[in-house]
Amino acid sequence: GAVVSQHPSWVICKSGTSVKIECRSLDFQATTMFWYRQFPKQSLMLMATSNEGSKATYEQGVEKDKFLINHASLTLSTLTVTSAHPEDSSFYICSATKSYSNQPQHFGDGTRLSIL
Amino acid sequence: DAKTTQPNSMESNEEEPVHLPCNHSTISGTDYIHWYRQLPSQGPEYVIHGLTSNVNNRMASLAIAEDRKSSTLILHRATLRDAAVYYCILRASGGSNYKLTFGKGTLLTVNP
């Protein structure tokens, strides 16, 4: 159980394009979802915390107008990278958790974004 | 967030036990100890978590020191598929902040 699906797995697009990444919890209701970014040879960096029905909480240094997060239901959160540029190329990973603090997070397989 | 310290890398042989250490001397009484691992080009995978007592599941065992200032993740028989970066993370309980802060982790290499 506790499967998180992330789509697409990889995307290549031109500079200036907006890209949407979906994160779905398939077999449980996720009151909280998280979005991370990981550059090569580095650890995961939390970008934002997304709670269903409310605005996302962004980490310091993450532009909320650049990385739009929508958590419209208990099973779906989306991250839109607006007007993407080559420096936005990275591995984006989502996770989902139930509403209990000692419950683990369940991660998607990530989306590799390459901006040309 | 309370910080953890792990070795940058460790090496093991296939079918031998592996003990991955983690120091967390500033742990608070309500912090859970979580372990995740990340295989190449994949999202992290939950391994195990605990508070005070040792824990066992199908993937691994977690041994927690009596003073909770350190813990050890034990893989009983390493396989090639266990080669990954292992992250030891403290996660506060209570409140509404369930986020995880990832450090650099330990890169485990398993030799055939």
PDB file of C-alpha atoms in Angstrom:
ATOM      1  CA  GLY A   1       0.000   0.000   0.000  1.00  0.00           C
ATOM      2  CA  ALA A   2       0.810   3.726   0.174  1.00  0.00           C
ATOM      3  CA  VAL A   3       1.635   4.306  -3.469  1.00  0.00           C
ATOM      4  CA  VAL A   4       2.412   7.737  -4.850  1.00  0.00           C
ATOM      5  CA  SER A   5       2.382   8.270  -8.584  1.00  0.00           C
ATOM      6  CA  GLN A   6       4.207  11.153 -10.220  1.00  0.00           C
ATOM      7  CA  HIS A   7       3.757  12.211 -13.830  1.00  0.00           C
ATOM      8  CA  PRO A   8       5.509  12.783 -16.131  1.00  0.00           C
ATOM      9  CA  SER A   9       8.713  10.879 -15.415  1.00  0.00           C
ATOM     10  CA  TRP A  10      10.755  13.186 -17.564  1.00  0.00           C
ATOM     11  CA  VAL A  11      10.196  16.219 -19.707  1.00  0.00           C
ATOM     12  CA  ILE A  12      12.350  18.211 -22.076  1.00  0.00           C
ATOM     13  CA  CYS A  13      11.146  21.594 -23.211  1.00  0.00           C
ATOM     14  CA  LYS A  14      12.265  24.958 -24.487  1.00  0.00           C
ATOM     15  CA  SER A  15      13.155  27.897 -22.306  1.00  0.00           C
ATOM     16  CA  GLY A  16      10.097  29.999 -21.458  1.00  0.00           C
ATOM     17  CA  THR A  17       7.699  27.074 -21.388  1.00  0.00           C
ATOM     18  CA  SER A  18       5.556  26.320 -18.343  1.00  0.00           C
ATOM     19  CA  VAL A  19       5.612  22.715 -17.143  1.00  0.00           C
ATOM     20  CA  LYS A  20       3.068  20.995 -14.910  1.00  0.00           C
ATOM     21  CA  ILE A  21       3.950  17.978 -12.761  1.00  0.00           C
ATOM     22  CA  GLU A  22       1.267  15.863 -11.111  1.00  0.00           C
ATOM     23  CA  CYS A  23       1.512  13.946  -7.861  1.00  0.00           C
ATOM     24  CA  ARG A  24      -1.201  11.478  -6.915  1.00  0.00           C
ATOM     25  CA  SER A  25      -1.680   9.304  -3.863  1.00  0.00           C
ATOM     26  CA  LEU A  26      -3.270   6.165  -5.301  1.00  0.00           C
ATOM     27  CA  ASP A  27      -4.505   4.253  -2.290  1.00  0.00           C
ATOM     28  CA  PHE A  28      -4.730   6.710   0.584  1.00  0.00           C
ATOM     29  CA  GLN A  29      -5.873  10.218   1.293  1.00  0.00           C
ATOM     30  CA  ALA A  30      -2.990  12.621   1.655  1.00  0.00           C
ATOM     31  CA  THR A  31      -3.808  15.674   3.678  1.00  0.00           C
ATOM     32  CA  THR A  32      -0.263  16.924   3.191  1.00  0.00           C
ATOM     33  CA  MET A  33       1.999  16.705   0.164  1.00  0.00           C
ATOM     34  CA  PHE A  34       5.536  17.949  -0.198  1.00  0.00           C
ATOM     35  CA  TRP A  35       7.586  19.058  -3.199  1.00  0.00           C
ATOM     36  CA  TYR A  36      11.349  18.626  -3.308  1.00  0.00           C
ATOM     37  CA  ARG A  37      14.055  19.480  -5.801  1.00  0.00           C
ATOM     38  CA  GLN A  38      17.310  17.599  -6.178  1.00  0.00           C
ATOM     39  CA  PHE A  39      20.313  18.726  -8.198  1.00  0.00           C
ATOM     40  CA  PRO A  40      22.929  16.176  -9.333  1.00  0.00           C
ATOM     41  CA  LYS A  41      25.071  14.740  -6.545  1.00  0.00           C
ATOM     42  CA  GLN A  42      23.116  16.708  -3.944  1.00  0.00           C
ATOM     43  CA  SER A  43      20.479  15.890  -1.367  1.00  0.00           C
ATOM     44  CA  LEU A  44      16.785  16.649  -1.581  1.00  0.00           C
ATOM     45  CA  MET A  45      15.788  20.222  -0.833  1.00  0.00           C
ATOM     46  CA  LEU A  46      12.238  20.877   0.329  1.00  0.00           C
ATOM     47  CA  MET A  47      10.530  23.481  -1.816  1.00  0.00           C
ATOM     48  CA  ALA A  48       7.055  23.671  -0.325  1.00  0.00           C
ATOM     49  CA  THR A  49       4.449  21.985   1.824  1.00  0.00           C
ATOM     50  CA  SER A  50       1.002  21.626   0.345  1.00  0.00           C
ATOM     51  CA  ASN A  51      -2.154  21.089   2.374  1.00  0.00           C
ATOM     52  CA  GLU A  52      -5.416  20.179   0.712  1.00  0.00           C
ATOM     53  CA  GLY A  53      -7.697  23.170   0.293  1.00  0.00           C
ATOM     54  CA  SER A  54      -5.219  25.786   1.470  1.00  0.00           C
ATOM     55  CA  LYS A  55      -2.290  27.738   0.107  1.00  0.00           C
ATOM     56  CA  ALA A  56       1.079  26.058   0.007  1.00  0.00           C
ATOM     57  CA  THR A  57       3.824  27.023   2.429  1.00  0.00           C
ATOM     58  CA  TYR A  58       7.059  27.748   0.610  1.00  0.00           C
ATOM     59  CA  GLU A  59      10.548  27.341   2.017  1.00  0.00           C
ATOM     60  CA  GLN A  60      12.815  30.348   2.229  1.00  0.00           C
ATOM     61  CA  GLY A  61      14.282  31.271  -1.134  1.00  0.00           C
ATOM     62  CA  VAL A  62      11.652  29.462  -3.215  1.00  0.00           C
ATOM     63  CA  GLU A  63       9.653  31.808  -5.440  1.00  0.00           C
ATOM     64  CA  LYS A  64       5.955  31.107  -5.066  1.00  0.00           C
ATOM     65  CA  ASP A  65       5.129  32.857  -8.354  1.00  0.00           C
ATOM     66  CA  LYS A  66       7.680  30.725 -10.154  1.00  0.00           C
ATOM     67  CA  PHE A  67       6.621  27.396  -8.657  1.00  0.00           C
ATOM     68  CA  LEU A  68       2.830  27.271  -8.492  1.00  0.00           C
ATOM     69  CA  ILE A  69       1.368  24.551  -6.295  1.00  0.00           C
ATOM     70  CA  ASN A  70      -2.241  23.436  -6.299  1.00  0.00           C
ATOM     71  CA  HIS A  71      -3.584  20.803  -3.904  1.00  0.00           C
ATOM     72  CA  ALA A  72      -7.185  20.592  -5.046  1.00  0.00           C
ATOM     73  CA  SER A  73      -8.079  17.216  -3.587  1.00  0.00           C
ATOM     74  CA  LEU A  74      -6.884  14.702  -1.014  1.00  0.00           C
ATOM     75  CA  THR A  75      -5.227  12.660  -3.747  1.00  0.00           C
ATOM     76  CA  LEU A  76      -3.762  15.210  -6.141  1.00  0.00           C
ATOM     77  CA  SER A  77      -1.221  17.992  -5.960  1.00  0.00           C
ATOM     78  CA  THR A  78       0.349  19.747  -8.927  1.00  0.00           C
ATOM     79  CA  LEU A  79       3.532  21.758  -9.310  1.00  0.00           C
ATOM     80  CA  THR A  80       3.777  24.158 -12.240  1.00  0.00           C
ATOM     81  CA  VAL A  81       7.168  25.562 -13.129  1.00  0.00           C
ATOM     82  CA  THR A  82       6.286  28.795 -14.895  1.00  0.00           C
ATOM     83  CA  SER A  83       8.451  30.266 -17.651  1.00  0.00           C
ATOM     84  CA  ALA A  84      11.101  27.640 -17.056  1.00  0.00           C
ATOM     85  CA  HIS A  85      14.746  28.424 -17.742  1.00  0.00           C
ATOM     86  CA  PRO A  86      17.815  26.158 -17.937  1.00  0.00           C
ATOM     87  CA  GLU A  87      18.642  26.794 -14.272  1.00  0.00           C
ATOM     88  CA  ASP A  88      15.290  25.207 -13.367  1.00  0.00           C
ATOM     89  CA  SER A  89      16.491  21.904 -14.813  1.00  0.00           C
ATOM     90  CA  SER A  90      16.456  19.450 -11.937  1.00  0.00           C
ATOM     91  CA  PHE A  91      14.897  16.298 -10.479  1.00  0.00           C
ATOM     92  CA  TYR A  92      11.558  17.191  -8.875  1.00  0.00           C
ATOM     93  CA  ILE A  93      10.097  14.767  -6.332  1.00  0.00           C
ATOM     94  CA  CYS A  94       6.794  14.801  -4.505  1.00  0.00           C
ATOM     95  CA  SER A  95       5.748  12.975  -1.367  1.00  0.00           C
ATOM     96  CA  ALA A  96       2.506  12.459   0.471  1.00  0.00           C
ATOM     97  CA  THR A  97       1.599  11.671   4.030  1.00  0.00           C
ATOM     98  CA  LYS A  98      -1.419  11.062   6.189  1.00  0.00           C
ATOM     99  CA  SER A  99      -2.184  13.496   8.926  1.00  0.00           C
ATOM    100  CA  TYR A 100      -0.316  11.781  11.760  1.00  0.00           C
ATOM    101  CA  SER A 101       3.095  13.095  12.709  1.00  0.00           C
ATOM    102  CA  ASN A 102       4.776   9.718  13.112  1.00  0.00           C
ATOM    103  CA  GLN A 103       3.583   8.387   9.782  1.00  0.00           C
ATOM    104  CA  PRO A 104       6.158   8.014   7.014  1.00  0.00           C
ATOM    105  CA  GLN A 105       6.188  10.023   3.832  1.00  0.00           C
ATOM    106  CA  HIS A 106       5.626   8.146   0.605  1.00  0.00           C
ATOM    107  CA  PHE A 107       7.516   9.418  -2.397  1.00  0.00           C
ATOM    108  CA  GLY A 108       6.880   9.480  -6.104  1.00  0.00           C
ATOM    109  CA  ASP A 109       9.549   8.338  -8.529  1.00  0.00           C
ATOM    110  CA  GLY A 110      10.412  11.900  -9.470  1.00  0.00           C
ATOM    111  CA  THR A 111      10.274  13.995 -12.630  1.00  0.00           C
ATOM    112  CA  ARG A 112      13.454  14.842 -14.466  1.00  0.00           C
ATOM    113  CA  LEU A 113      13.026  18.287 -16.010  1.00  0.00           C
ATOM    114  CA  SER A 114      15.435  19.485 -18.680  1.00  0.00           C
ATOM    115  CA  ILE A 115      15.067  22.993 -20.056  1.00  0.00           C
ATOM    116  CA  LEU A 116      16.912  23.700 -23.287  1.00  0.00           C
TER     117      LEU A 116
ATOM    118  CA  ASP B   1      15.381  20.852  13.152  1.00  0.00           C
ATOM    119  CA  ALA B   2      17.710  18.661  15.176  1.00  0.00           C
ATOM    120  CA  LYS B   3      20.672  17.565  13.088  1.00  0.00           C
ATOM    121  CA  THR B   4      21.989  14.102  12.277  1.00  0.00           C
ATOM    122  CA  THR B   5      25.521  13.026  11.376  1.00  0.00           C
ATOM    123  CA  GLN B   6      26.223  10.055   9.113  1.00  0.00           C
ATOM    124  CA  PRO B   7      29.348   8.746   7.400  1.00  0.00           C
ATOM    125  CA  ASN B   8      29.563   9.874   3.791  1.00  0.00           C
ATOM    126  CA  SER B   9      29.981   6.352   2.481  1.00  0.00           C
ATOM    127  CA  MET B  10      30.179   2.721   3.511  1.00  0.00           C
ATOM    128  CA  GLU B  11      30.952  -0.477   1.710  1.00  0.00           C
ATOM    129  CA  SER B  12      29.624  -3.969   2.229  1.00  0.00           C
ATOM    130  CA  ASN B  13      29.728  -7.390   0.636  1.00  0.00           C
ATOM    131  CA  GLU B  14      26.681  -9.137  -0.673  1.00  0.00           C
ATOM    132  CA  GLU B  15      24.842 -11.365   1.839  1.00  0.00           C
ATOM    133  CA  GLU B  16      26.681  -9.850   4.795  1.00  0.00           C
ATOM    134  CA  PRO B  17      25.029  -7.683   7.474  1.00  0.00           C
ATOM    135  CA  VAL B  18      25.399  -3.917   7.254  1.00  0.00           C
ATOM    136  CA  HIS B  19      25.281  -1.515  10.176  1.00  0.00           C
ATOM    137  CA  LEU B  20      24.668   2.095   9.188  1.00  0.00           C
ATOM    138  CA  PRO B  21      25.298   4.515  12.068  1.00  0.00           C
ATOM    139  CA  CYS B  22      23.635   7.850  12.761  1.00  0.00           C
ATOM    140  CA  ASN B  23      24.445  10.355  15.486  1.00  0.00           C
ATOM    141  CA  HIS B  24      21.795  12.755  16.716  1.00  0.00           C
ATOM    142  CA  SER B  25      23.086  14.173  19.983  1.00  0.00           C
ATOM    143  CA  THR B  26      20.620  17.108  19.991  1.00  0.00           C
ATOM    144  CA  ILE B  27      17.520  14.950  19.619  1.00  0.00           C
ATOM    145  CA  SER B  28      14.524  16.102  21.628  1.00  0.00           C
ATOM    146  CA  GLY B  29      12.214  13.834  23.565  1.00  0.00           C
ATOM    147  CA  THR B  30       9.470  13.947  20.946  1.00  0.00           C
ATOM    148  CA  ASP B  31      11.608  13.460  17.829  1.00  0.00           C
ATOM    149  CA  TYR B  32      11.074  10.288  15.862  1.00  0.00           C
ATOM    150  CA  ILE B  33      14.058   8.735  14.085  1.00  0.00           C
ATOM    151  CA  HIS B  34      13.231   8.022  10.450  1.00  0.00           C
ATOM    152  CA  TRP B  35      15.316   6.215   7.846  1.00  0.00           C
ATOM    153  CA  TYR B  36      14.805   6.535   4.125  1.00  0.00           C
ATOM    154  CA  ARG B  37      16.876   5.334   1.215  1.00  0.00           C
ATOM    155  CA  GLN B  38      17.192   6.555  -2.334  1.00  0.00           C
ATOM    156  CA  LEU B  39      18.181   4.322  -5.209  1.00  0.00           C
ATOM    157  CA  PRO B  40      19.730   5.977  -8.262  1.00  0.00           C
ATOM    158  CA  SER B  41      17.278   8.063 -10.301  1.00  0.00           C
ATOM    159  CA  GLN B  42      14.360   7.284  -8.005  1.00  0.00           C
ATOM    160  CA  GLY B  43      12.466   9.032  -5.247  1.00  0.00           C
ATOM    161  CA  PRO B  44      13.311   8.109  -1.657  1.00  0.00           C
ATOM    162  CA  GLU B  45      11.799   5.021  -0.101  1.00  0.00           C
ATOM    163  CA  TYR B  46      10.707   4.724   3.519  1.00  0.00           C
ATOM    164  CA  VAL B  47      12.707   2.107   5.417  1.00  0.00           C
ATOM    165  CA  ILE B  48      11.837   2.269   9.104  1.00  0.00           C
ATOM    166  CA  HIS B  49      11.214   4.622  11.992  1.00  0.00           C
ATOM    167  CA  GLY B  50      11.186   4.527  15.778  1.00  0.00           C
ATOM    168  CA  LEU B  51      11.022   6.597  18.931  1.00  0.00           C
ATOM    169  CA  THR B  52      12.688   4.766  21.822  1.00  0.00           C
ATOM    170  CA  SER B  53      12.481   1.013  21.358  1.00  0.00           C
ATOM    171  CA  ASN B  54      14.249  -1.053  18.738  1.00  0.00           C
ATOM    172  CA  VAL B  55      12.102  -1.740  15.681  1.00  0.00           C
ATOM    173  CA  ASN B  56      12.036  -4.517  13.120  1.00  0.00           C
ATOM    174  CA  ASN B  57      10.275  -4.764   9.794  1.00  0.00           C
ATOM    175  CA  ARG B  58      10.676  -6.760   6.610  1.00  0.00           C
ATOM    176  CA  MET B  59      13.321  -4.394   5.259  1.00  0.00           C
ATOM    177  CA  ALA B  60      15.565  -3.703   8.225  1.00  0.00           C
ATOM    178  CA  SER B  61      16.022  -3.289  11.962  1.00  0.00           C
ATOM    179  CA  LEU B  62      16.522  -0.066  13.844  1.00  0.00           C
ATOM    180  CA  ALA B  63      18.587  -0.118  17.012  1.00  0.00           C
ATOM    181  CA  ILE B  64      18.219   3.010  19.148  1.00  0.00           C
ATOM    182  CA  ALA B  65      20.700   3.831  21.890  1.00  0.00           C
ATOM    183  CA  GLU B  66      19.335   4.081  25.389  1.00  0.00           C
ATOM    184  CA  ASP B  67      20.084   7.819  25.546  1.00  0.00           C
ATOM    185  CA  ARG B  68      18.643   8.195  22.003  1.00  0.00           C
ATOM    186  CA  LYS B  69      21.686  10.166  20.881  1.00  0.00           C
ATOM    187  CA  SER B  70      22.510   7.626  18.222  1.00  0.00           C
ATOM    188  CA  SER B  71      20.889   4.887  16.223  1.00  0.00           C
ATOM    189  CA  THR B  72      21.915   2.152  13.802  1.00  0.00           C
ATOM    190  CA  LEU B  73      20.091   0.877  10.768  1.00  0.00           C
ATOM    191  CA  ILE B  74      20.758  -2.821  10.296  1.00  0.00           C
ATOM    192  CA  LEU B  75      20.369  -4.605   6.982  1.00  0.00           C
ATOM    193  CA  HIS B  76      20.621  -8.255   7.921  1.00  0.00           C
ATOM    194  CA  ARG B  77      21.793  -9.562   4.556  1.00  0.00           C
ATOM    195  CA  ALA B  78      22.823  -6.970   2.019  1.00  0.00           C
ATOM    196  CA  THR B  79      21.900  -7.510  -1.601  1.00  0.00           C
ATOM    197  CA  LEU B  80      22.993  -5.595  -4.679  1.00  0.00           C
ATOM    198  CA  ARG B  81      19.582  -3.935  -4.657  1.00  0.00           C
ATOM    199  CA  ASP B  82      20.367  -2.374  -1.295  1.00  0.00           C
ATOM    200  CA  ALA B  83      22.991  -0.120  -2.870  1.00  0.00           C
ATOM    201  CA  ALA B  84      21.579   3.356  -2.253  1.00  0.00           C
ATOM    202  CA  VAL B  85      21.954   6.565  -0.269  1.00  0.00           C
ATOM    203  CA  TYR B  86      20.569   6.067   3.228  1.00  0.00           C
ATOM    204  CA  TYR B  87      19.184   9.067   5.087  1.00  0.00           C
ATOM    205  CA  CYS B  88      18.714   9.273   8.855  1.00  0.00           C
ATOM    206  CA  ILE B  89      16.226  12.046   9.675  1.00  0.00           C
ATOM    207  CA  LEU B  90      14.695  13.346  12.874  1.00  0.00           C
ATOM    208  CA  ARG B  91      11.075  14.267  12.567  1.00  0.00           C
ATOM    209  CA  ALA B  92       9.228  16.224  15.224  1.00  0.00           C
ATOM    210  CA  SER B  93       5.948  14.828  16.445  1.00  0.00           C
ATOM    211  CA  GLY B  94       2.952  16.934  17.291  1.00  0.00           C
ATOM    212  CA  GLY B  95       1.850  20.170  15.697  1.00  0.00           C
ATOM    213  CA  SER B  96       1.201  20.296  11.992  1.00  0.00           C
ATOM    214  CA  ASN B  97       4.706  20.339  10.567  1.00  0.00           C
ATOM    215  CA  TYR B  98       5.499  16.907   9.230  1.00  0.00           C
ATOM    216  CA  LYS B  99       8.279  17.905   6.902  1.00  0.00           C
ATOM    217  CA  LEU B 100      11.533  15.997   6.517  1.00  0.00           C
ATOM    218  CA  THR B 101      14.904  17.703   6.272  1.00  0.00           C
ATOM    219  CA  PHE B 102      17.330  15.591   4.262  1.00  0.00           C
ATOM    220  CA  GLY B 103      21.052  15.680   4.977  1.00  0.00           C
ATOM    221  CA  LYS B 104      23.723  14.182   2.741  1.00  0.00           C
ATOM    222  CA  GLY B 105      23.142  10.617   3.894  1.00  0.00           C
ATOM    223  CA  THR B 106      25.412   7.582   3.584  1.00  0.00           C
ATOM    224  CA  LEU B 107      26.169   6.137   0.175  1.00  0.00           C
ATOM    225  CA  LEU B 108      26.157   2.361   0.594  1.00  0.00           C
ATOM    226  CA  THR B 109      28.065   0.312  -1.958  1.00  0.00           C
ATOM    227  CA  VAL B 110      27.418  -3.430  -2.027  1.00  0.00           C
ATOM    228  CA  ASN B 111      30.097  -5.592  -3.592  1.00  0.00           C
ATOM    229  CA  PRO B 112      29.132  -8.882  -5.269  1.00  0.00           C
TER     230      PRO B 112
END
